[in-house]
Short mmCIF file of C-alpha atoms and ligand atoms in Angstrom, two decimals:
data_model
loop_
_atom_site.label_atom_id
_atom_site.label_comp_id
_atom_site.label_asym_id
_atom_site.label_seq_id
_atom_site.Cartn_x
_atom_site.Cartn_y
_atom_site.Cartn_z
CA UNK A 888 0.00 0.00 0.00
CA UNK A 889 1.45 3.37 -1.13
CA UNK A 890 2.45 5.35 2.09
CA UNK A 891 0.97 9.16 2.12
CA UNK A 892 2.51 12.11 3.08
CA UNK A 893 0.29 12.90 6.04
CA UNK A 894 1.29 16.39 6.37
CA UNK A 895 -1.58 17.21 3.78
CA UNK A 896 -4.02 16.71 6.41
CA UNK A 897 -2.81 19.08 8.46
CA UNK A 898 -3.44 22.32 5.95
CA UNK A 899 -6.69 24.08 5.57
CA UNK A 900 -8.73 22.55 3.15
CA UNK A 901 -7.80 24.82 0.33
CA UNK A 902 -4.90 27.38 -0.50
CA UNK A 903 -6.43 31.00 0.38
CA UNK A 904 -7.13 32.71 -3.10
CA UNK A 905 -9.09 29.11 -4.07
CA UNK A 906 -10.75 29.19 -1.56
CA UNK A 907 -11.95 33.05 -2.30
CA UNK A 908 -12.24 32.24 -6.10
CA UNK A 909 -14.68 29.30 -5.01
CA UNK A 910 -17.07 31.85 -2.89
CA UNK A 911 -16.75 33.99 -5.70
CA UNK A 912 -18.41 31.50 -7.99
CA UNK A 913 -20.59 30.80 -5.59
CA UNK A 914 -21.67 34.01 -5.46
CA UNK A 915 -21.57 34.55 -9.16
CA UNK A 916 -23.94 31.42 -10.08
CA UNK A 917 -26.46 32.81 -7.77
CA UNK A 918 -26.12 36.44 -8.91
CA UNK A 919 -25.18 36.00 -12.67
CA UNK A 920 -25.69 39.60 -13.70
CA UNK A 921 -23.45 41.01 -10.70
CA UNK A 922 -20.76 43.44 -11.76
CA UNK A 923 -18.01 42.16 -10.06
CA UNK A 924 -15.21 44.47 -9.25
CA UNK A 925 -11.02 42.32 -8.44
CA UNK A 926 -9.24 43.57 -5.85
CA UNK A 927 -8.53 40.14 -4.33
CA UNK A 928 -5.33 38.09 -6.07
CA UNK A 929 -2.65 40.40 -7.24
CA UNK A 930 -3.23 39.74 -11.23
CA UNK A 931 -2.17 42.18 -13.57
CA UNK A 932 -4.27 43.95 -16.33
CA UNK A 933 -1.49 45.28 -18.51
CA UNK A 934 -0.31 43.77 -21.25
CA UNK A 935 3.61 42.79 -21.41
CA UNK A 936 5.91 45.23 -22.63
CA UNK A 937 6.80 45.73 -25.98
CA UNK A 938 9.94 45.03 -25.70
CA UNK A 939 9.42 41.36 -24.35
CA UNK A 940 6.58 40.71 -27.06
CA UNK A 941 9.28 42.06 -29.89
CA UNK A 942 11.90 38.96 -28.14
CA UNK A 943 9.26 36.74 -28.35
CA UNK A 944 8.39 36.79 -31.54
CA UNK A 945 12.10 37.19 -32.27
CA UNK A 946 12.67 33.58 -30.49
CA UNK A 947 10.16 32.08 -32.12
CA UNK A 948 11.29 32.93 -35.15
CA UNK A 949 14.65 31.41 -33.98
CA UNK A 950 12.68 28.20 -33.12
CA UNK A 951 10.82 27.58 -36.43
CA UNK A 952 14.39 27.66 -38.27
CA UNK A 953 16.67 24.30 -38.73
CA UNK A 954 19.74 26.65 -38.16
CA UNK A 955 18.43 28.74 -35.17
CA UNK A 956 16.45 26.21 -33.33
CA UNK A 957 17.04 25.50 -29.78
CA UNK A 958 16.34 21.96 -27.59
CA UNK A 959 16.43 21.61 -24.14
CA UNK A 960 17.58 24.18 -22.37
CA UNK A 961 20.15 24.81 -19.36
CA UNK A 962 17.97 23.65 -16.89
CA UNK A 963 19.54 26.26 -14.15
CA UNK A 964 18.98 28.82 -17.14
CA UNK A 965 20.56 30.54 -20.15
CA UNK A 966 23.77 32.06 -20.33
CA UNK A 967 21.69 35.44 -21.45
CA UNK A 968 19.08 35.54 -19.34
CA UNK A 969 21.49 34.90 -16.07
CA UNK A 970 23.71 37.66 -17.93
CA UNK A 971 20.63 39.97 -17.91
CA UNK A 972 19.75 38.84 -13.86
CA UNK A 973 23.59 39.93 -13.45
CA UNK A 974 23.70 43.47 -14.84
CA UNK A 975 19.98 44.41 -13.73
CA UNK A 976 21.73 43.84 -9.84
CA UNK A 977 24.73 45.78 -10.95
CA UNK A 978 22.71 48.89 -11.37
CA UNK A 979 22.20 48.80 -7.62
CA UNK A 980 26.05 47.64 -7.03
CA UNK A 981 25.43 44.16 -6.34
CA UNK A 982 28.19 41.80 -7.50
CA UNK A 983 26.60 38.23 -9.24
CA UNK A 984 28.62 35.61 -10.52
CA UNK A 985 25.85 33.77 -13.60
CA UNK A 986 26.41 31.04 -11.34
CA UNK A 987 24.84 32.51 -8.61
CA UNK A 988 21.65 32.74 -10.72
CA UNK A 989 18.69 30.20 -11.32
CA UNK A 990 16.22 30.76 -13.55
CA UNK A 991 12.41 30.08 -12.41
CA UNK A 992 8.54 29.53 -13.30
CA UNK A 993 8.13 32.42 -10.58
CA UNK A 994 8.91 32.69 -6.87
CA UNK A 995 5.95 31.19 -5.90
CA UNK A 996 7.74 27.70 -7.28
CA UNK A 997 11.17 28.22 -6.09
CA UNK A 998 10.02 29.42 -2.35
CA UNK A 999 8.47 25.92 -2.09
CA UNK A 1000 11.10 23.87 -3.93
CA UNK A 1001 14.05 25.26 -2.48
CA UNK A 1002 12.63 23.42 1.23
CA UNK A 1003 14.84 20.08 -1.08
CA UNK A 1004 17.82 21.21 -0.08
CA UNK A 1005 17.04 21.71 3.83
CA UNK A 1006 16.49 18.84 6.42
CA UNK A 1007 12.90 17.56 6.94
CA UNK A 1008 11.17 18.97 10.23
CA UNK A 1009 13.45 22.06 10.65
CA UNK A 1010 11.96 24.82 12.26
CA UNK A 1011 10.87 27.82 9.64
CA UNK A 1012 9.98 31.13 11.04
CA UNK A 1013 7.42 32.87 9.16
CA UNK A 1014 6.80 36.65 9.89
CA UNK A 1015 3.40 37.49 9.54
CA UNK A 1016 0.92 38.18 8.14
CA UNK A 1017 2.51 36.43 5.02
CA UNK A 1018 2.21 34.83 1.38
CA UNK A 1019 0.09 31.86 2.61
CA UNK A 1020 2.37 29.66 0.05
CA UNK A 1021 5.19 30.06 2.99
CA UNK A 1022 3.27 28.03 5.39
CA UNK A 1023 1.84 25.35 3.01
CA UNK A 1024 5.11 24.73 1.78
CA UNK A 1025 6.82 24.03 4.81
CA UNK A 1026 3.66 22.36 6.62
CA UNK A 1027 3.90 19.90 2.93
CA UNK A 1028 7.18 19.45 3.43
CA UNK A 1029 6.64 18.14 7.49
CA UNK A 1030 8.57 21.20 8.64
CA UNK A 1031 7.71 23.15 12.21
CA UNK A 1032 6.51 26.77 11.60
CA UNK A 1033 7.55 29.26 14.04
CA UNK A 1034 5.18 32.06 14.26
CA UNK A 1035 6.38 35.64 14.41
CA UNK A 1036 3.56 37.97 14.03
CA UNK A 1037 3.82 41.38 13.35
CA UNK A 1038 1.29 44.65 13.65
CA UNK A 1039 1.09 48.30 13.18
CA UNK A 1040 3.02 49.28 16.51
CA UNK A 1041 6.33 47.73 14.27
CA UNK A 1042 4.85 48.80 10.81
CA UNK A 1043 4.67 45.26 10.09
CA UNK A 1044 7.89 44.28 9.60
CA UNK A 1045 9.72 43.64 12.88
CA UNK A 1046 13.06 43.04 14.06
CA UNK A 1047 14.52 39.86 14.88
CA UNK A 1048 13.93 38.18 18.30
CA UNK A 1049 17.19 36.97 19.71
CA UNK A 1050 15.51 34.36 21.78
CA UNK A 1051 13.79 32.79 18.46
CA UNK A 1052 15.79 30.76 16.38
CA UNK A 1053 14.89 28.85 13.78
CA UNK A 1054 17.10 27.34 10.62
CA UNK A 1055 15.29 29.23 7.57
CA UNK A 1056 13.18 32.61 7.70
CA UNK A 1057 10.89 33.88 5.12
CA UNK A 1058 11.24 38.04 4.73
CA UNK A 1059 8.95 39.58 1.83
CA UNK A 1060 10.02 43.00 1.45
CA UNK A 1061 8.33 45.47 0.30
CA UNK A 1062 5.85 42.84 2.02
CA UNK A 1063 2.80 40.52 0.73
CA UNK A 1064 0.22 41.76 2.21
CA UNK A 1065 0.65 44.80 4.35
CA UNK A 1066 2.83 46.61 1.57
CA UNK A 1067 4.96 47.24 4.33
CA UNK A 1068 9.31 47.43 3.77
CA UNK A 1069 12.13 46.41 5.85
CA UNK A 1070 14.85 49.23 6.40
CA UNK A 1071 18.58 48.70 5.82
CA UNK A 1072 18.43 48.72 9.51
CA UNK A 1073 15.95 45.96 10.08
CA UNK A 1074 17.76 44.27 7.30
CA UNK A 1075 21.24 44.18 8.56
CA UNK A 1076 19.47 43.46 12.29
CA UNK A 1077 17.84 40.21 10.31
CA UNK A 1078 21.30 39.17 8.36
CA UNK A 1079 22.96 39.50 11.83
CA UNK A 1080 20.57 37.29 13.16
CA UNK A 1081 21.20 34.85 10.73
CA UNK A 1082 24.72 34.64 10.87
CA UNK A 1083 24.73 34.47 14.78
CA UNK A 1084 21.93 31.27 14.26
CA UNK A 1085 23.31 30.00 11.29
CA UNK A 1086 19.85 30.11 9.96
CA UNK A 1087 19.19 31.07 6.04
CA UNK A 1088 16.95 34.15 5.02
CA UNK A 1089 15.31 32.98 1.79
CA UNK A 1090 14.49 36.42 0.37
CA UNK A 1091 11.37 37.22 -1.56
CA UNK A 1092 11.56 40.50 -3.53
CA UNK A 1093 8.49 39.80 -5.97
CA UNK A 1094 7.31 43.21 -5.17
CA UNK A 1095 11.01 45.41 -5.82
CA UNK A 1096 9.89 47.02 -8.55
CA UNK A 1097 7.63 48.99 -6.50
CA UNK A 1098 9.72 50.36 -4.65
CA UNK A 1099 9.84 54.29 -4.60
CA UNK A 1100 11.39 55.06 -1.22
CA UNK A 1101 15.22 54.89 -2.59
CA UNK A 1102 16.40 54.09 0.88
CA UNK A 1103 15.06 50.83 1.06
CA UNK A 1104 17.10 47.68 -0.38
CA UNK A 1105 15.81 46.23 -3.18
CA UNK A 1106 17.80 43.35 -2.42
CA UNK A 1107 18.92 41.80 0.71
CA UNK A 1108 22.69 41.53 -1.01
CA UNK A 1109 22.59 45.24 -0.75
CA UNK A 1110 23.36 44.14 2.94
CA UNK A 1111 26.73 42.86 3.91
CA UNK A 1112 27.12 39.62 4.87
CA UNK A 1113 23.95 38.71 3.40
CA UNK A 1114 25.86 36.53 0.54
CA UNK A 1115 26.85 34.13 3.44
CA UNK A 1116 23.26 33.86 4.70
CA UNK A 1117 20.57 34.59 2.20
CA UNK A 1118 19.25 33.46 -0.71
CA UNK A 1119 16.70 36.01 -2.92
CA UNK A 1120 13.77 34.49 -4.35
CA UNK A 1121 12.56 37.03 -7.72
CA UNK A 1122 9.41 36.73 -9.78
CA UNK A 1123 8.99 38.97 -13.25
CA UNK A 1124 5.23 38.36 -12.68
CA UNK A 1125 4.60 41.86 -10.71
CA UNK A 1126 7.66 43.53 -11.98
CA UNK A 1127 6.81 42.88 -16.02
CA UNK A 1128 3.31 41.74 -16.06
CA UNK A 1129 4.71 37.69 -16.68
CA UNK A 1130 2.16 36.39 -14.17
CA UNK A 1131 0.69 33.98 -17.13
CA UNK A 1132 3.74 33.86 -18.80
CA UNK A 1133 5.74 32.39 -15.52
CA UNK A 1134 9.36 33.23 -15.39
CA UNK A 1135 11.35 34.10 -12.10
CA UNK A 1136 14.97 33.33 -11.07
CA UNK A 1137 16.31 32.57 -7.71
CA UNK A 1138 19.91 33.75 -6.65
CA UNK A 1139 21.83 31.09 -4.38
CA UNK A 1140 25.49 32.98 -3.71
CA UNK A 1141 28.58 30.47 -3.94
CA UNK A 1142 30.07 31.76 -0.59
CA UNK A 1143 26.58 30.43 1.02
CA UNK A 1144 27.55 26.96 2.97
CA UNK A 1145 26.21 24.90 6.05
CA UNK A 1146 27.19 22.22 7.51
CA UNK A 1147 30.54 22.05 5.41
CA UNK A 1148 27.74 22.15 2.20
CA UNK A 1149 27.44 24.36 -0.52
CA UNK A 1150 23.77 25.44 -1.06
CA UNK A 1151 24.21 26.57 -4.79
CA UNK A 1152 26.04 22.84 -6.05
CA UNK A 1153 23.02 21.52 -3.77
CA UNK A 1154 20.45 23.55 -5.95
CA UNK A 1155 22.64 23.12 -8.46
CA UNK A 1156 21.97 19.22 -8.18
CA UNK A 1157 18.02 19.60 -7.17
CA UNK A 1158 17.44 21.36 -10.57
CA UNK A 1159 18.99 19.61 -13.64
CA UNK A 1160 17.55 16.69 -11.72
CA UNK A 1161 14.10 17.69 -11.04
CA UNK A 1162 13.32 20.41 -14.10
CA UNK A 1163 14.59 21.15 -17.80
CA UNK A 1164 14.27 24.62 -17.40
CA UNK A 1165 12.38 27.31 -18.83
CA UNK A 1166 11.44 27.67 -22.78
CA UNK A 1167 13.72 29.67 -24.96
CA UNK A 1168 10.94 31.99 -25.98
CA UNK A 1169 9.91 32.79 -22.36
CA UNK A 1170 13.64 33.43 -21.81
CA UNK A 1171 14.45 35.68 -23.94
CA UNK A 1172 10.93 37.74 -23.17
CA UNK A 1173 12.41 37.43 -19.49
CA UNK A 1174 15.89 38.76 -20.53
CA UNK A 1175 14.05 41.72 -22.30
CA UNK A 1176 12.09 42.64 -19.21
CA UNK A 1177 15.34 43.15 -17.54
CA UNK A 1178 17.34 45.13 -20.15
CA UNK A 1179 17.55 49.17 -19.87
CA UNK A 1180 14.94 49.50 -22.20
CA UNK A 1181 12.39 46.90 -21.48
CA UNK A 1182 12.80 47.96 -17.60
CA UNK A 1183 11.48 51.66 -18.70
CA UNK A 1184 8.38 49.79 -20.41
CA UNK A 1185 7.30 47.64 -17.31
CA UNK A 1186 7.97 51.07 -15.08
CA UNK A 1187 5.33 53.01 -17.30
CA UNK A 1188 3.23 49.59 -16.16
CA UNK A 1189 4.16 50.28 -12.67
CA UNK A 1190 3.14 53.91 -12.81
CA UNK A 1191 -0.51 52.83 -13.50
CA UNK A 1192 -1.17 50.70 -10.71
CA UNK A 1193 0.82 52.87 -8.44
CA UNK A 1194 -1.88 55.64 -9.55
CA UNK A 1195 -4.59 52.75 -8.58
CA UNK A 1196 -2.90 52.47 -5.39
CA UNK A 1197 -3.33 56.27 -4.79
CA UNK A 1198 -7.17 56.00 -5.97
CA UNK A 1199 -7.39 53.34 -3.34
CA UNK A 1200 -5.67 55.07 -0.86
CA UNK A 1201 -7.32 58.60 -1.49
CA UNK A 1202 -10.94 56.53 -0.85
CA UNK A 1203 -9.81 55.30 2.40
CA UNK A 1204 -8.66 58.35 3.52
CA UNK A 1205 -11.80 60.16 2.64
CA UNK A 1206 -13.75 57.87 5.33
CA UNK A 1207 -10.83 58.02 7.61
CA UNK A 1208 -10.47 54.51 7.99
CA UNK A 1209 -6.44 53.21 8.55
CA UNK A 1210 -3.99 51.61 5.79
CA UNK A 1211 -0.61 50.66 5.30
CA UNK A 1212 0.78 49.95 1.74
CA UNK A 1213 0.19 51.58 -1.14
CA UNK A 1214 3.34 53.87 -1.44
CA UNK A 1215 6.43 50.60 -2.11
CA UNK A 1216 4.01 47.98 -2.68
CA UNK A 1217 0.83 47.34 -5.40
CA UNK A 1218 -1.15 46.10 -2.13
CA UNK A 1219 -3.19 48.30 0.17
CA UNK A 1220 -3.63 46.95 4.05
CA UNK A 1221 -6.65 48.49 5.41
CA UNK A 1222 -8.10 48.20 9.38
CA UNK A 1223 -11.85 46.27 8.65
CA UNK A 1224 -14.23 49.39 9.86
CA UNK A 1225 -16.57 48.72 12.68
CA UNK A 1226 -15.17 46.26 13.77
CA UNK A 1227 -15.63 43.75 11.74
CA UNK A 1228 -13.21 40.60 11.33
CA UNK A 1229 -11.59 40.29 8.20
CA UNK A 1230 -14.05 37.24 6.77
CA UNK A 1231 -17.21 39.42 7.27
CA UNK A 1232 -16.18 42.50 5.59
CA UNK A 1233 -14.86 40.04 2.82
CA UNK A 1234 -18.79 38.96 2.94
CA UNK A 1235 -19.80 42.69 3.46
CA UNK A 1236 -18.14 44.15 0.25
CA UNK A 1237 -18.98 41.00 -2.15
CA UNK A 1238 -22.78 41.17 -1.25
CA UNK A 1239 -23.31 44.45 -0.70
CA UNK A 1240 -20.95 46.26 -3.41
CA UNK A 1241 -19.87 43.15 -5.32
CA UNK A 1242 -16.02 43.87 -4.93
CA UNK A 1243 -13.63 41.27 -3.84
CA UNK A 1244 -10.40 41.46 -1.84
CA UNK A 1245 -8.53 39.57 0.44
CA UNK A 1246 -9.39 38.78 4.26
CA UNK A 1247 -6.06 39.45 6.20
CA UNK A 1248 -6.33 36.94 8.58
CA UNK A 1249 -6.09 34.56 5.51
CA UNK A 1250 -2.34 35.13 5.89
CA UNK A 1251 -1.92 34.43 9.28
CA UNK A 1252 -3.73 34.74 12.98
CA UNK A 1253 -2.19 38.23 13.55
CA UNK A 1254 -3.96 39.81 10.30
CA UNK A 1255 -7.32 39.39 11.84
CA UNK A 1256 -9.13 42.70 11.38
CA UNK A 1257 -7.50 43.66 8.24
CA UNK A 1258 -7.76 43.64 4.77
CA UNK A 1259 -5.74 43.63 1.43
CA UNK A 1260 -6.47 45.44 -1.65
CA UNK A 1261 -4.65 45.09 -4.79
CA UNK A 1262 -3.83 47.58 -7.20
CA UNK A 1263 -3.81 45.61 -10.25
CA UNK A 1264 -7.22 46.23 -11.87
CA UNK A 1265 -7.84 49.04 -14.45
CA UNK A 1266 -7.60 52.31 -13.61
CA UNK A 1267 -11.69 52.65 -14.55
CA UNK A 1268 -12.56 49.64 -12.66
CA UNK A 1269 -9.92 50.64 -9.58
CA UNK A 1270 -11.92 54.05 -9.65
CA UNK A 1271 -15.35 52.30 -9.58
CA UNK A 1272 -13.95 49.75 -6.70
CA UNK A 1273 -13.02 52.80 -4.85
CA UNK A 1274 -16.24 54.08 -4.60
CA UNK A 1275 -17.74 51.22 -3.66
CA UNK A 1276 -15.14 50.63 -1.25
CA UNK A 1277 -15.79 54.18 0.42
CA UNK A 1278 -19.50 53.62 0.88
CA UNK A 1279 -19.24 50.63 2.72
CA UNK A 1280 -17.01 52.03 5.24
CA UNK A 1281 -19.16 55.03 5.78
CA UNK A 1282 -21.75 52.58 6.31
CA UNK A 1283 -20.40 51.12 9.17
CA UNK A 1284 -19.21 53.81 10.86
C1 MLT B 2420 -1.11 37.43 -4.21
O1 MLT B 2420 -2.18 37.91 -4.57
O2 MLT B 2420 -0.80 37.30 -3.03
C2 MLT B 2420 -0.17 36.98 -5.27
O3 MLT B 2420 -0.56 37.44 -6.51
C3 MLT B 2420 -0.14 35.53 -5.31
C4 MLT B 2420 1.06 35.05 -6.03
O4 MLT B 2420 1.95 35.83 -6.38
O5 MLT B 2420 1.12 33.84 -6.22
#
């Protein structure tokens, strides 16, 4: 009889935005003329820059020619798209060897996966609220998760506890869902921590695109010591719009080692023996996203929702009701008005003003009472949500 892995059993019965897309239907089959307004999972609305549509086409061109075709790929990725991860971090003076660099599907594959190269049933702290797909992982993968929750008294992204240790921590900065960002200080506080536990910060910068406070890291290798402690987790899904088209990349430094082990030849290992890579067209769309000029493109992309952001956050302030986000971040973390937990104004907003976000407490215990909003709908439909939005809170107070 095949033996189960158990640890299934143990998660809620679906992933978070499944769950929401499955009261959505719900709601949609008995209300089939509702104009339903997405706020809820951050999907983009823009189309991908010109520049990676003009490499696309351009590869697969490449591909329908006997001389230019191209079979499997490196599996840890192309020599020009890890070229194109290394100069887009030498902008911001961070040193990459192409070694250093993996290519991807997106983060949300690599955060999960990279739990191979680590023990079974270590302890992962998890600083929440946070991306649900932290937790599920490591719950999958039989792992303790050590709780640190976070609220607006630390602007939801705390320090490190020196009584907590644990061998990997998760930091999302800016942050999924509170839209919060971690300081240089809080930064080098967290890559000291590390180095004194000999735990590993796995990185996730999905969301550095957005940032426009120039003081904050982009990266956590803007940090020193960080190479001997961190590995960065990246996702072109937010940054260029690639969240159908799938391609991320994953840096694991070569001075990174535990236990007398080198974590890049371990990942090294994991991936040419568990994945052939990404497809040449996606690739090169990737390595277009990245270059000087397809950068500019995805940052007139950026503008927009940052502008839906501003609609979101201009709507909240009008009814006074308290946010974080918004400014580094395409996600808006509002306090539920009167009172309300985060599932009922979830209910609330869908019935009464058919728009649909995200319950807070759906990433974690301490984000009861709050709410995420995402800034990735149209600017006309953002505007309409935004009404909506500011009604409902009036409502209640
Ligand atoms: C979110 O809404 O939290 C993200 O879009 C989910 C993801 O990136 O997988």
């Amino acid at each position: 009889m095949a033996s189960m892995n158990h640890h299934y059993t143990e998660l809620q019965d679906s992933y978070l935005f499944r769950t929401i897309d499955q009261k959505v239907a719900e709601y949609k089959e008995a209300n089939p003329d509702a104009d339903l307004l997405k706020l809820g999972i951050g999907d983009v609305t823009l189309p991908l820059p010109a520049a990676c549509i003009e490499a696309m086409h351009a590869a697969v061109d490449e591909m329908a020619v006997k001389e230019t075709f191209h079979g499997y790929p490196a599996e840890v990725g192309a020599g020009f798209f890890r070229e194109a991860v290394q100069a887009y971090y030498a902008k911001r003076g961070v040193e990459l060897e192409p070694g250093e660099i993996f290519n991807s599907s997106g983060a949300k594959d690599d955060l999960g996966d990279i739990l191979d190269i680590f023990s079974r049933g270590m302890n992962a702290l998890v600083l929440e609220p946070a991306y649900p797909a932290y937790v599920d992982a490591n719950v999958i993968s039989g792992n303790n998760i050590v709780h640190l929750p976070s609220s607006a008294a630390d602007d939801f992204a705390p320090y490190p506890d020196a009584n907590v240790s644990a061998d990997i921590v998760y930091i999302c900065s800016p942050n999924n869902p509170t839209g919060a960002t971690y300081t240089r200080e809080k930064l080098e506080a967290w890559v000291a921590w590390a180095q004194e536990k000999q735990a590993v910060i796995i990185f996730d910068a999905a969301y550095e695109s957005f940032i426009q406070d120039e003081t904050i890291p982009h990266s956590i290798y803007e940090i020193e010591g960080a190479k001997e402690c961190a590995i960065e987790v990246c996702s072109l899904s937010k940054t260029a719009g690639f969240t159908g088209t799938r391609v991320g990349y994953t840096i694991v430094p070569m001075e990174l080692e535990r236990e007398g082990l080198s974590l890049n030849a371990l990942w090294v290992r994991n991936r040419t023996t568990k994945t052939n890579g990404i497809s040449y067209v996606l690739a090169r769309a990737a390595a277009a996203a990245l270059s000087p000029k397809g950068k500019a493109q995805c940052m007139e992309n950026i503008a927009v929702y940052k502008q839906n952001a501003q609609v979101l956050m201009d709507a909240l302030d009008s009814v006074g009701v308290w946010y974080s986000g918004g400014k580094n971040a395409p996600y808006v973390w509002m306090q539920c008005p009167g009172g309300l937990t985060s599932w009922e104004f979830f209910d609330k907003l869908l019935n009464e003003e058919q728009v649909i976000g995200t319950p807070g407490s759906g990433f974690g215990k301490c984000g009861e009472g709050y709410f995420r909003l995402t800034a990735f709908n149209t600017p006309e439909k953002t505007a309409e949500a935004a009404k909506r939005l500011a009604r409902v809170c009036a409502s209640l107070q």
